[in-house]
Amino acid sequence: MIYVTRMIHFCAAHRLYDATLSEEENRERFGECANLHGHDYTLEVTVAGEPDERTGMLVHLSKLDTIVCERVVDRLDHKNLNVDVPVFSDVVPTIEMLAKYVWEELDGGIPEVSLHRVRIHEDDLTADYYGEAD
Ligand code: NI
């Protein structure tokens, strides 16, 4: 089994905020992160499989890039996650929930390989998601 990881950068804004709570409760829970602010993100998508004997490749990188961009990055890049990404209208757009979102968008959608890990870097913070435990 070979693992290949593609890294893609994007920027987005968010606020950590629960609309069912008061402003004060949000401040207590999320601190300064309750204010709208931006991050530089790096997304790592790791796929697993066996390389094709003739091409020597696990996955065509241009195809992988197209899928990741269309399904994920184009929807997140330079967006306000709370407002522009429907799933985050009632899910707090933390790095954890972002990693799960990316997994759910990509899992099963990349031909020939299986999705192994979604890793997101948000400034100095990193989250890994390997899908639901069996
Ligand atoms: Ni933040």
Short mmCIF file of N, CA, C and O and ligand atoms in Angstrom, two decimals:
data_model
loop_
_atom_site.label_atom_id
_atom_site.label_comp_id
_atom_site.label_asym_id
_atom_site.label_seq_id
_atom_site.Cartn_x
_atom_site.Cartn_y
_atom_site.Cartn_z
N MET A 1 0.84 -1.20 0.00
CA MET A 1 0.00 0.00 0.00
C MET A 1 0.88 1.25 0.00
O MET A 1 1.80 1.35 0.81
N ILE A 2 0.59 2.15 -0.93
CA ILE A 2 1.35 3.41 -1.00
C ILE A 2 0.41 4.56 -0.62
O ILE A 2 -0.77 4.54 -0.99
N TYR A 3 0.97 5.52 0.07
CA TYR A 3 0.21 6.71 0.47
C TYR A 3 0.80 7.93 -0.22
O TYR A 3 2.01 8.13 -0.18
N VAL A 4 -0.06 8.71 -0.84
CA VAL A 4 0.38 9.94 -1.50
C VAL A 4 -0.42 11.11 -0.91
O VAL A 4 -1.64 11.01 -0.74
N THR A 5 0.31 12.16 -0.59
CA THR A 5 -0.33 13.33 0.03
C THR A 5 -0.18 14.55 -0.86
O THR A 5 0.94 14.86 -1.30
N ARG A 6 -1.28 15.21 -1.13
CA ARG A 6 -1.27 16.45 -1.88
C ARG A 6 -1.56 17.60 -0.92
O ARG A 6 -2.49 17.50 -0.10
N MET A 7 -0.79 18.68 -1.03
CA MET A 7 -1.00 19.85 -0.17
C MET A 7 -1.57 20.98 -1.00
O MET A 7 -1.08 21.27 -2.10
N ILE A 8 -2.59 21.63 -0.47
CA ILE A 8 -3.23 22.73 -1.18
C ILE A 8 -3.48 23.86 -0.17
O ILE A 8 -3.97 23.60 0.93
N HIS A 9 -3.15 25.06 -0.57
CA HIS A 9 -3.32 26.21 0.32
C HIS A 9 -4.59 26.98 -0.02
O HIS A 9 -4.94 27.09 -1.19
N PHE A 10 -5.23 27.49 1.00
CA PHE A 10 -6.35 28.41 0.76
C PHE A 10 -6.48 29.35 1.95
O PHE A 10 -5.87 29.12 3.01
N CYS A 11 -7.26 30.39 1.75
CA CYS A 11 -7.52 31.36 2.82
C CYS A 11 -9.02 31.40 3.06
O CYS A 11 -9.80 31.25 2.11
N ALA A 12 -9.40 31.62 4.30
CA ALA A 12 -10.83 31.77 4.58
C ALA A 12 -11.00 32.55 5.87
O ALA A 12 -10.09 32.64 6.70
N ALA A 13 -12.20 33.11 6.02
CA ALA A 13 -12.57 33.81 7.25
C ALA A 13 -13.60 32.98 7.99
O ALA A 13 -14.36 32.22 7.38
N HIS A 14 -13.60 33.12 9.30
CA HIS A 14 -14.66 32.47 10.09
C HIS A 14 -14.79 33.16 11.44
O HIS A 14 -13.96 33.97 11.82
N ARG A 15 -15.85 32.84 12.11
CA ARG A 15 -15.94 33.16 13.53
C ARG A 15 -16.47 31.91 14.22
O ARG A 15 -17.28 31.16 13.65
N LEU A 16 -15.95 31.67 15.42
CA LEU A 16 -16.44 30.53 16.19
C LEU A 16 -17.60 31.07 17.02
O LEU A 16 -17.41 31.90 17.92
N TYR A 17 -18.78 30.63 16.67
CA TYR A 17 -19.98 31.29 17.17
C TYR A 17 -21.15 30.32 17.09
O TYR A 17 -21.33 29.63 16.10
N ASP A 18 -21.91 30.25 18.17
CA ASP A 18 -23.10 29.40 18.21
C ASP A 18 -24.31 30.31 18.34
O ASP A 18 -24.49 30.99 19.36
N ALA A 19 -25.12 30.33 17.29
CA ALA A 19 -26.24 31.28 17.24
C ALA A 19 -27.30 31.02 18.30
O ALA A 19 -28.14 31.89 18.58
N THR A 20 -27.28 29.83 18.92
CA THR A 20 -28.27 29.55 19.96
C THR A 20 -27.82 30.13 21.31
O THR A 20 -28.57 30.08 22.28
N LEU A 21 -26.59 30.64 21.38
CA LEU A 21 -26.08 31.22 22.63
C LEU A 21 -26.09 32.74 22.54
O LEU A 21 -26.11 33.30 21.44
N SER A 22 -26.03 33.39 23.70
CA SER A 22 -25.95 34.85 23.73
C SER A 22 -24.54 35.29 23.34
O SER A 22 -23.60 34.48 23.31
N GLU A 23 -24.40 36.59 23.08
CA GLU A 23 -23.07 37.14 22.79
C GLU A 23 -22.10 36.83 23.92
O GLU A 23 -20.95 36.45 23.69
N GLU A 24 -22.61 37.00 25.15
CA GLU A 24 -21.74 36.79 26.31
C GLU A 24 -21.30 35.32 26.42
O GLU A 24 -20.13 35.02 26.69
N GLU A 25 -22.25 34.40 26.19
CA GLU A 25 -21.91 32.98 26.26
C GLU A 25 -20.92 32.60 25.15
O GLU A 25 -20.02 31.78 25.36
N ASN A 26 -21.11 33.20 23.99
CA ASN A 26 -20.16 32.95 22.90
C ASN A 26 -18.76 33.44 23.26
O ASN A 26 -17.77 32.76 22.98
N ARG A 27 -18.68 34.62 23.87
CA ARG A 27 -17.38 35.16 24.32
C ARG A 27 -16.72 34.20 25.30
O ARG A 27 -15.52 33.96 25.24
N GLU A 28 -17.53 33.68 26.24
CA GLU A 28 -16.99 32.77 27.24
C GLU A 28 -16.45 31.50 26.59
O GLU A 28 -15.41 30.99 26.95
N ARG A 29 -17.21 30.99 25.64
CA ARG A 29 -16.84 29.71 25.02
C ARG A 29 -15.68 29.86 24.04
O ARG A 29 -14.78 29.04 24.01
N PHE A 30 -15.76 30.90 23.22
CA PHE A 30 -14.81 30.99 22.09
C PHE A 30 -13.80 32.13 22.20
O PHE A 30 -12.91 32.24 21.36
N GLY A 31 -13.95 32.99 23.21
CA GLY A 31 -13.00 34.10 23.38
C GLY A 31 -12.97 35.00 22.16
O GLY A 31 -14.00 35.25 21.53
N GLU A 32 -11.76 35.45 21.81
CA GLU A 32 -11.59 36.36 20.68
C GLU A 32 -12.01 35.72 19.36
O GLU A 32 -12.30 36.41 18.38
N CYS A 33 -12.00 34.40 19.33
CA CYS A 33 -12.35 33.69 18.09
C CYS A 33 -13.82 33.88 17.72
O CYS A 33 -14.24 33.51 16.62
N ALA A 34 -14.61 34.44 18.65
CA ALA A 34 -16.01 34.74 18.32
C ALA A 34 -16.12 35.91 17.35
O ALA A 34 -17.17 36.12 16.74
N ASN A 35 -15.04 36.68 17.21
CA ASN A 35 -15.01 37.76 16.21
C ASN A 35 -14.61 37.20 14.85
O ASN A 35 -13.81 36.26 14.78
N LEU A 36 -15.15 37.82 13.80
CA LEU A 36 -14.75 37.40 12.45
C LEU A 36 -13.26 37.65 12.25
O LEU A 36 -12.77 38.73 12.56
N HIS A 37 -12.55 36.63 11.76
CA HIS A 37 -11.11 36.76 11.50
C HIS A 37 -10.72 35.75 10.43
O HIS A 37 -11.51 34.87 10.08
N GLY A 38 -9.51 35.91 9.91
CA GLY A 38 -9.10 35.06 8.78
C GLY A 38 -7.91 34.18 9.12
O GLY A 38 -7.18 34.43 10.08
N HIS A 39 -7.74 33.13 8.33
CA HIS A 39 -6.60 32.23 8.47
C HIS A 39 -6.05 31.86 7.10
O HIS A 39 -6.81 31.80 6.13
N ASP A 40 -4.76 31.52 7.09
CA ASP A 40 -4.19 30.78 5.96
C ASP A 40 -4.28 29.31 6.33
O ASP A 40 -3.82 28.91 7.41
N TYR A 41 -4.89 28.54 5.45
CA TYR A 41 -5.03 27.10 5.70
C TYR A 41 -4.15 26.32 4.73
O TYR A 41 -3.95 26.74 3.58
N THR A 42 -3.67 25.18 5.19
CA THR A 42 -3.09 24.20 4.27
C THR A 42 -3.88 22.91 4.45
O THR A 42 -4.01 22.42 5.57
N LEU A 43 -4.40 22.43 3.35
CA LEU A 43 -5.12 21.17 3.35
C LEU A 43 -4.20 20.09 2.81
O LEU A 43 -3.56 20.28 1.78
N GLU A 44 -4.11 18.97 3.52
CA GLU A 44 -3.39 17.80 3.02
C GLU A 44 -4.40 16.69 2.79
O GLU A 44 -5.14 16.33 3.72
N VAL A 45 -4.42 16.18 1.58
CA VAL A 45 -5.30 15.05 1.26
C VAL A 45 -4.41 13.85 0.99
O VAL A 45 -3.57 13.88 0.09
N THR A 46 -4.56 12.81 1.81
CA THR A 46 -3.74 11.60 1.63
C THR A 46 -4.62 10.49 1.08
O THR A 46 -5.67 10.16 1.67
N VAL A 47 -4.18 9.93 -0.06
CA VAL A 47 -4.90 8.81 -0.65
C VAL A 47 -4.02 7.57 -0.60
O VAL A 47 -2.79 7.66 -0.54
N ALA A 48 -4.65 6.41 -0.63
CA ALA A 48 -3.93 5.15 -0.48
C ALA A 48 -4.35 4.18 -1.58
O ALA A 48 -5.51 4.18 -2.00
N GLY A 49 -3.39 3.36 -2.01
CA GLY A 49 -3.70 2.35 -3.02
C GLY A 49 -2.42 1.73 -3.54
O GLY A 49 -1.36 1.87 -2.94
N GLU A 50 -2.53 1.08 -4.67
CA GLU A 50 -1.36 0.49 -5.32
C GLU A 50 -1.10 1.26 -6.61
O GLU A 50 -2.03 1.53 -7.38
N PRO A 51 0.17 1.63 -6.88
CA PRO A 51 0.45 2.37 -8.10
C PRO A 51 0.17 1.54 -9.35
O PRO A 51 0.37 0.32 -9.34
N ASP A 52 -0.27 2.20 -10.38
CA ASP A 52 -0.47 1.57 -11.68
C ASP A 52 0.91 1.13 -12.22
O ASP A 52 1.87 1.91 -12.19
N GLU A 53 1.00 -0.12 -12.70
CA GLU A 53 2.31 -0.63 -13.12
C GLU A 53 2.87 0.12 -14.32
O GLU A 53 4.08 0.27 -14.46
N ARG A 54 2.00 0.58 -15.19
CA ARG A 54 2.50 1.23 -16.41
C ARG A 54 2.87 2.69 -16.17
O ARG A 54 3.86 3.18 -16.69
N THR A 55 2.05 3.41 -15.39
CA THR A 55 2.33 4.84 -15.16
C THR A 55 3.25 5.04 -13.96
O THR A 55 3.87 6.08 -13.83
N GLY A 56 3.30 4.02 -13.08
CA GLY A 56 4.08 4.19 -11.85
C GLY A 56 3.39 5.08 -10.84
O GLY A 56 3.96 5.41 -9.81
N MET A 57 2.17 5.49 -11.16
CA MET A 57 1.49 6.45 -10.30
C MET A 57 0.26 5.85 -9.63
O MET A 57 -0.43 5.01 -10.20
N LEU A 58 0.02 6.37 -8.44
CA LEU A 58 -1.16 5.96 -7.68
C LEU A 58 -2.40 6.65 -8.23
O LEU A 58 -3.47 6.07 -8.34
N VAL A 59 -2.22 7.92 -8.52
CA VAL A 59 -3.34 8.73 -8.94
C VAL A 59 -2.79 9.83 -9.85
O VAL A 59 -1.66 10.29 -9.67
N HIS A 60 -3.56 10.18 -10.85
CA HIS A 60 -3.19 11.29 -11.73
C HIS A 60 -3.33 12.58 -10.95
O HIS A 60 -4.42 12.94 -10.54
N LEU A 61 -2.22 13.29 -10.74
CA LEU A 61 -2.28 14.46 -9.86
C LEU A 61 -3.23 15.53 -10.38
O LEU A 61 -3.91 16.20 -9.61
N SER A 62 -3.27 15.69 -11.70
CA SER A 62 -4.16 16.74 -12.23
C SER A 62 -5.62 16.37 -11.97
O SER A 62 -6.45 17.23 -11.67
N LYS A 63 -5.92 15.07 -12.04
CA LYS A 63 -7.30 14.63 -11.73
C LYS A 63 -7.61 14.83 -10.26
O LYS A 63 -8.70 15.29 -9.90
N LEU A 64 -6.65 14.48 -9.41
CA LEU A 64 -6.84 14.66 -7.97
C LEU A 64 -7.06 16.14 -7.65
O LEU A 64 -7.97 16.51 -6.90
N ASP A 65 -6.22 16.99 -8.25
CA ASP A 65 -6.34 18.44 -8.00
C ASP A 65 -7.71 18.95 -8.43
O ASP A 65 -8.32 19.76 -7.73
N THR A 66 -8.18 18.48 -9.57
CA THR A 66 -9.48 18.94 -10.07
C THR A 66 -10.59 18.56 -9.10
O THR A 66 -11.46 19.37 -8.77
N ILE A 67 -10.54 17.32 -8.62
CA ILE A 67 -11.58 16.85 -7.69
C ILE A 67 -11.53 17.64 -6.39
O ILE A 67 -12.56 18.10 -5.89
N VAL A 68 -10.33 17.80 -5.84
CA VAL A 68 -10.21 18.51 -4.56
C VAL A 68 -10.63 19.97 -4.71
O VAL A 68 -11.30 20.53 -3.84
N CYS A 69 -10.27 20.58 -5.83
CA CYS A 69 -10.66 21.98 -6.03
C CYS A 69 -12.16 22.10 -6.21
O CYS A 69 -12.79 22.94 -5.56
N GLU A 70 -12.73 21.26 -7.07
CA GLU A 70 -14.17 21.40 -7.35
C GLU A 70 -15.02 21.08 -6.12
O GLU A 70 -16.00 21.76 -5.84
N ARG A 71 -14.63 20.04 -5.40
CA ARG A 71 -15.49 19.60 -4.28
C ARG A 71 -15.24 20.36 -2.99
O ARG A 71 -16.11 20.40 -2.13
N VAL A 72 -14.04 20.91 -2.86
CA VAL A 72 -13.69 21.50 -1.56
C VAL A 72 -13.12 22.92 -1.68
O VAL A 72 -13.72 23.88 -1.19
N VAL A 73 -11.96 23.04 -2.30
CA VAL A 73 -11.20 24.29 -2.17
C VAL A 73 -11.93 25.47 -2.80
O VAL A 73 -11.97 26.56 -2.21
N ASP A 74 -12.54 25.26 -3.95
CA ASP A 74 -13.28 26.37 -4.59
C ASP A 74 -14.42 26.86 -3.70
O ASP A 74 -14.84 28.00 -3.80
N ARG A 75 -14.95 25.97 -2.86
CA ARG A 75 -16.07 26.35 -1.99
C ARG A 75 -15.61 27.05 -0.72
O ARG A 75 -16.43 27.63 -0.01
N LEU A 76 -14.31 26.93 -0.41
CA LEU A 76 -13.79 27.48 0.85
C LEU A 76 -12.89 28.69 0.65
O LEU A 76 -12.84 29.58 1.51
N ASP A 77 -12.16 28.72 -0.46
CA ASP A 77 -11.11 29.72 -0.64
C ASP A 77 -11.67 31.13 -0.73
O ASP A 77 -12.58 31.40 -1.53
N HIS A 78 -11.13 32.02 0.10
CA HIS A 78 -11.56 33.42 0.16
C HIS A 78 -13.05 33.56 0.47
O HIS A 78 -13.71 34.47 -0.02
N LYS A 79 -13.57 32.62 1.26
CA LYS A 79 -14.98 32.66 1.66
C LYS A 79 -15.08 32.95 3.16
O LYS A 79 -14.13 32.73 3.91
N ASN A 80 -16.25 33.41 3.53
CA ASN A 80 -16.63 33.49 4.94
C ASN A 80 -17.33 32.18 5.26
O ASN A 80 -18.46 31.94 4.83
N LEU A 81 -16.66 31.30 5.98
CA LEU A 81 -17.16 29.93 6.15
C LEU A 81 -18.55 29.90 6.79
O LEU A 81 -19.40 29.11 6.38
N ASN A 82 -18.79 30.77 7.75
CA ASN A 82 -20.09 30.77 8.45
C ASN A 82 -21.25 31.11 7.52
O ASN A 82 -22.36 30.63 7.70
N VAL A 83 -20.96 31.95 6.54
CA VAL A 83 -22.02 32.50 5.69
C VAL A 83 -22.08 31.81 4.33
O VAL A 83 -23.16 31.54 3.80
N ASP A 84 -20.91 31.50 3.77
CA ASP A 84 -20.85 31.05 2.37
C ASP A 84 -20.88 29.54 2.21
O ASP A 84 -21.05 29.05 1.09
N VAL A 85 -20.69 28.79 3.28
CA VAL A 85 -20.67 27.33 3.17
C VAL A 85 -21.87 26.81 3.97
O VAL A 85 -21.88 26.89 5.21
N PRO A 86 -22.89 26.31 3.27
CA PRO A 86 -24.16 25.98 3.94
C PRO A 86 -24.03 25.12 5.18
O PRO A 86 -24.72 25.37 6.17
N VAL A 87 -23.13 24.13 5.17
CA VAL A 87 -23.03 23.22 6.32
C VAL A 87 -22.64 23.97 7.60
O VAL A 87 -23.00 23.56 8.70
N PHE A 88 -21.95 25.10 7.44
CA PHE A 88 -21.50 25.83 8.63
C PHE A 88 -22.48 26.91 9.08
O PHE A 88 -22.15 27.73 9.92
N SER A 89 -23.69 26.87 8.53
CA SER A 89 -24.71 27.79 9.05
C SER A 89 -25.15 27.35 10.45
O SER A 89 -25.52 28.17 11.27
N ASP A 90 -25.08 26.03 10.73
CA ASP A 90 -25.40 25.60 12.10
C ASP A 90 -24.37 24.63 12.69
O ASP A 90 -24.65 23.95 13.67
N VAL A 91 -23.19 24.60 12.10
CA VAL A 91 -22.07 23.85 12.66
C VAL A 91 -20.94 24.86 12.84
O VAL A 91 -20.64 25.62 11.92
N VAL A 92 -20.33 24.91 14.01
CA VAL A 92 -19.25 25.87 14.27
C VAL A 92 -18.04 25.49 13.41
O VAL A 92 -17.58 24.34 13.46
N PRO A 93 -17.54 26.41 12.58
CA PRO A 93 -16.47 26.05 11.63
C PRO A 93 -15.09 26.01 12.26
O PRO A 93 -14.17 26.72 11.88
N THR A 94 -14.93 25.13 13.24
CA THR A 94 -13.62 24.87 13.83
C THR A 94 -12.78 24.04 12.87
O THR A 94 -13.31 23.46 11.90
N ILE A 95 -11.51 23.94 13.16
CA ILE A 95 -10.62 23.13 12.32
C ILE A 95 -11.08 21.66 12.33
O ILE A 95 -10.98 20.96 11.33
N GLU A 96 -11.62 21.21 13.47
CA GLU A 96 -12.09 19.83 13.56
C GLU A 96 -13.25 19.58 12.59
O GLU A 96 -13.27 18.59 11.86
N MET A 97 -14.20 20.52 12.61
CA MET A 97 -15.38 20.33 11.77
C MET A 97 -15.05 20.56 10.30
O MET A 97 -15.67 19.97 9.41
N LEU A 98 -14.05 21.39 10.06
CA LEU A 98 -13.58 21.60 8.68
C LEU A 98 -12.96 20.31 8.14
O LEU A 98 -13.20 19.92 6.99
N ALA A 99 -12.17 19.63 8.97
CA ALA A 99 -11.56 18.37 8.54
C ALA A 99 -12.63 17.33 8.23
O ALA A 99 -12.55 16.61 7.22
N LYS A 100 -13.66 17.26 9.07
CA LYS A 100 -14.75 16.30 8.81
C LYS A 100 -15.50 16.66 7.54
O LYS A 100 -15.86 15.79 6.75
N TYR A 101 -15.73 17.95 7.34
CA TYR A 101 -16.43 18.42 6.13
C TYR A 101 -15.66 17.99 4.87
O TYR A 101 -16.24 17.44 3.93
N VAL A 102 -14.35 18.23 4.89
CA VAL A 102 -13.53 17.88 3.71
C VAL A 102 -13.59 16.37 3.47
O VAL A 102 -13.76 15.91 2.34
N TRP A 103 -13.49 15.60 4.53
CA TRP A 103 -13.56 14.14 4.40
C TRP A 103 -14.88 13.73 3.74
O TRP A 103 -14.91 12.94 2.78
N GLU A 104 -15.97 14.27 4.24
CA GLU A 104 -17.27 13.86 3.73
C GLU A 104 -17.46 14.26 2.27
O GLU A 104 -18.10 13.54 1.50
N GLU A 105 -16.85 15.37 1.87
CA GLU A 105 -16.96 15.79 0.47
C GLU A 105 -16.12 14.91 -0.46
O GLU A 105 -16.46 14.73 -1.62
N LEU A 106 -14.99 14.40 0.05
CA LEU A 106 -14.05 13.67 -0.83
C LEU A 106 -14.18 12.16 -0.76
O LEU A 106 -13.83 11.46 -1.72
N ASP A 107 -14.64 11.63 0.38
CA ASP A 107 -14.63 10.18 0.58
C ASP A 107 -15.46 9.48 -0.50
O ASP A 107 -16.63 9.83 -0.71
N GLY A 108 -14.84 8.52 -1.17
CA GLY A 108 -15.52 7.77 -2.23
C GLY A 108 -15.53 8.49 -3.56
O GLY A 108 -16.00 7.94 -4.55
N GLY A 109 -15.01 9.71 -3.62
CA GLY A 109 -15.09 10.51 -4.85
C GLY A 109 -13.82 10.56 -5.66
O GLY A 109 -13.77 11.27 -6.66
N ILE A 110 -12.79 9.82 -5.24
CA ILE A 110 -11.53 9.85 -5.98
C ILE A 110 -11.30 8.47 -6.59
O ILE A 110 -11.07 7.49 -5.86
N PRO A 111 -11.39 8.37 -7.92
CA PRO A 111 -11.29 7.06 -8.57
C PRO A 111 -9.96 6.36 -8.29
O PRO A 111 -8.94 7.02 -8.15
N GLU A 112 -10.01 5.06 -8.21
CA GLU A 112 -8.84 4.18 -8.12
C GLU A 112 -8.19 4.12 -6.74
O GLU A 112 -7.37 3.23 -6.50
N VAL A 113 -8.45 5.08 -5.88
CA VAL A 113 -7.76 5.09 -4.58
C VAL A 113 -8.78 5.27 -3.46
O VAL A 113 -9.93 5.62 -3.70
N SER A 114 -8.33 5.00 -2.24
CA SER A 114 -9.20 5.31 -1.11
C SER A 114 -8.63 6.50 -0.34
O SER A 114 -7.41 6.74 -0.34
N LEU A 115 -9.52 7.25 0.25
CA LEU A 115 -9.11 8.40 1.05
C LEU A 115 -8.58 7.87 2.38
O LEU A 115 -9.25 7.09 3.06
N HIS A 116 -7.36 8.27 2.73
CA HIS A 116 -6.75 7.76 3.97
C HIS A 116 -6.83 8.78 5.10
O HIS A 116 -7.17 8.44 6.23
N ARG A 117 -6.49 10.02 4.79
CA ARG A 117 -6.46 11.03 5.85
C ARG A 117 -6.72 12.41 5.27
O ARG A 117 -6.26 12.72 4.17
N VAL A 118 -7.43 13.22 6.00
CA VAL A 118 -7.56 14.65 5.71
C VAL A 118 -6.87 15.38 6.86
O VAL A 118 -7.20 15.16 8.03
N ARG A 119 -5.89 16.18 6.53
CA ARG A 119 -5.18 16.98 7.55
C ARG A 119 -5.34 18.44 7.19
O ARG A 119 -5.17 18.81 6.01
N ILE A 120 -5.68 19.24 8.17
CA ILE A 120 -5.79 20.68 7.93
C ILE A 120 -4.89 21.41 8.91
O ILE A 120 -4.89 21.11 10.11
N HIS A 121 -4.11 22.34 8.37
CA HIS A 121 -3.31 23.24 9.19
C HIS A 121 -3.99 24.60 9.18
O HIS A 121 -4.28 25.14 8.11
N GLU A 122 -4.23 25.13 10.36
CA GLU A 122 -4.79 26.47 10.50
C GLU A 122 -3.79 27.24 11.35
O GLU A 122 -3.73 27.03 12.57
N ASP A 123 -2.98 28.06 10.72
CA ASP A 123 -1.86 28.69 11.43
C ASP A 123 -1.05 27.59 12.14
O ASP A 123 -0.62 26.66 11.48
N ASP A 124 -0.91 27.66 13.45
CA ASP A 124 -0.06 26.68 14.15
C ASP A 124 -0.83 25.48 14.68
O ASP A 124 -0.32 24.72 15.51
N LEU A 125 -2.06 25.32 14.24
CA LEU A 125 -2.91 24.24 14.73
C LEU A 125 -3.15 23.24 13.60
O LEU A 125 -3.31 23.64 12.45
N THR A 126 -3.17 21.96 13.94
CA THR A 126 -3.39 20.93 12.92
C THR A 126 -4.45 19.95 13.40
O THR A 126 -4.46 19.58 14.58
N ALA A 127 -5.33 19.55 12.50
CA ALA A 127 -6.31 18.51 12.81
C ALA A 127 -6.22 17.40 11.76
O ALA A 127 -6.05 17.68 10.57
N ASP A 128 -6.33 16.16 12.21
CA ASP A 128 -6.33 15.00 11.32
C ASP A 128 -7.65 14.28 11.44
O ASP A 128 -8.18 14.10 12.55
N TYR A 129 -8.17 13.83 10.30
CA TYR A 129 -9.39 13.02 10.33
C TYR A 129 -9.19 11.82 9.43
O TYR A 129 -8.74 11.95 8.28
N TYR A 130 -9.52 10.65 9.97
CA TYR A 130 -9.36 9.38 9.23
C TYR A 130 -10.71 8.73 8.96
O TYR A 130 -10.76 7.55 8.67
N GLY A 131 -11.77 9.51 9.06
CA GLY A 131 -13.10 8.94 8.88
C GLY A 131 -13.60 8.32 10.17
O GLY A 131 -12.86 8.28 11.17
N GLU A 132 -14.82 7.85 10.13
CA GLU A 132 -15.41 7.21 11.31
C GLU A 132 -14.73 5.89 11.58
O GLU A 132 -14.39 5.15 10.65
N ALA A 133 -14.52 5.59 12.87
CA ALA A 133 -13.96 4.29 13.23
C ALA A 133 -14.98 3.21 12.86
O ALA A 133 -16.17 3.40 13.02
N ASP A 134 -14.46 2.07 12.36
CA ASP A 134 -15.35 0.96 11.98
C ASP A 134 -15.95 0.32 13.22
O ASP A 134 -15.32 0.24 14.24
NI NI B 1 -9.95 31.04 13.78
#
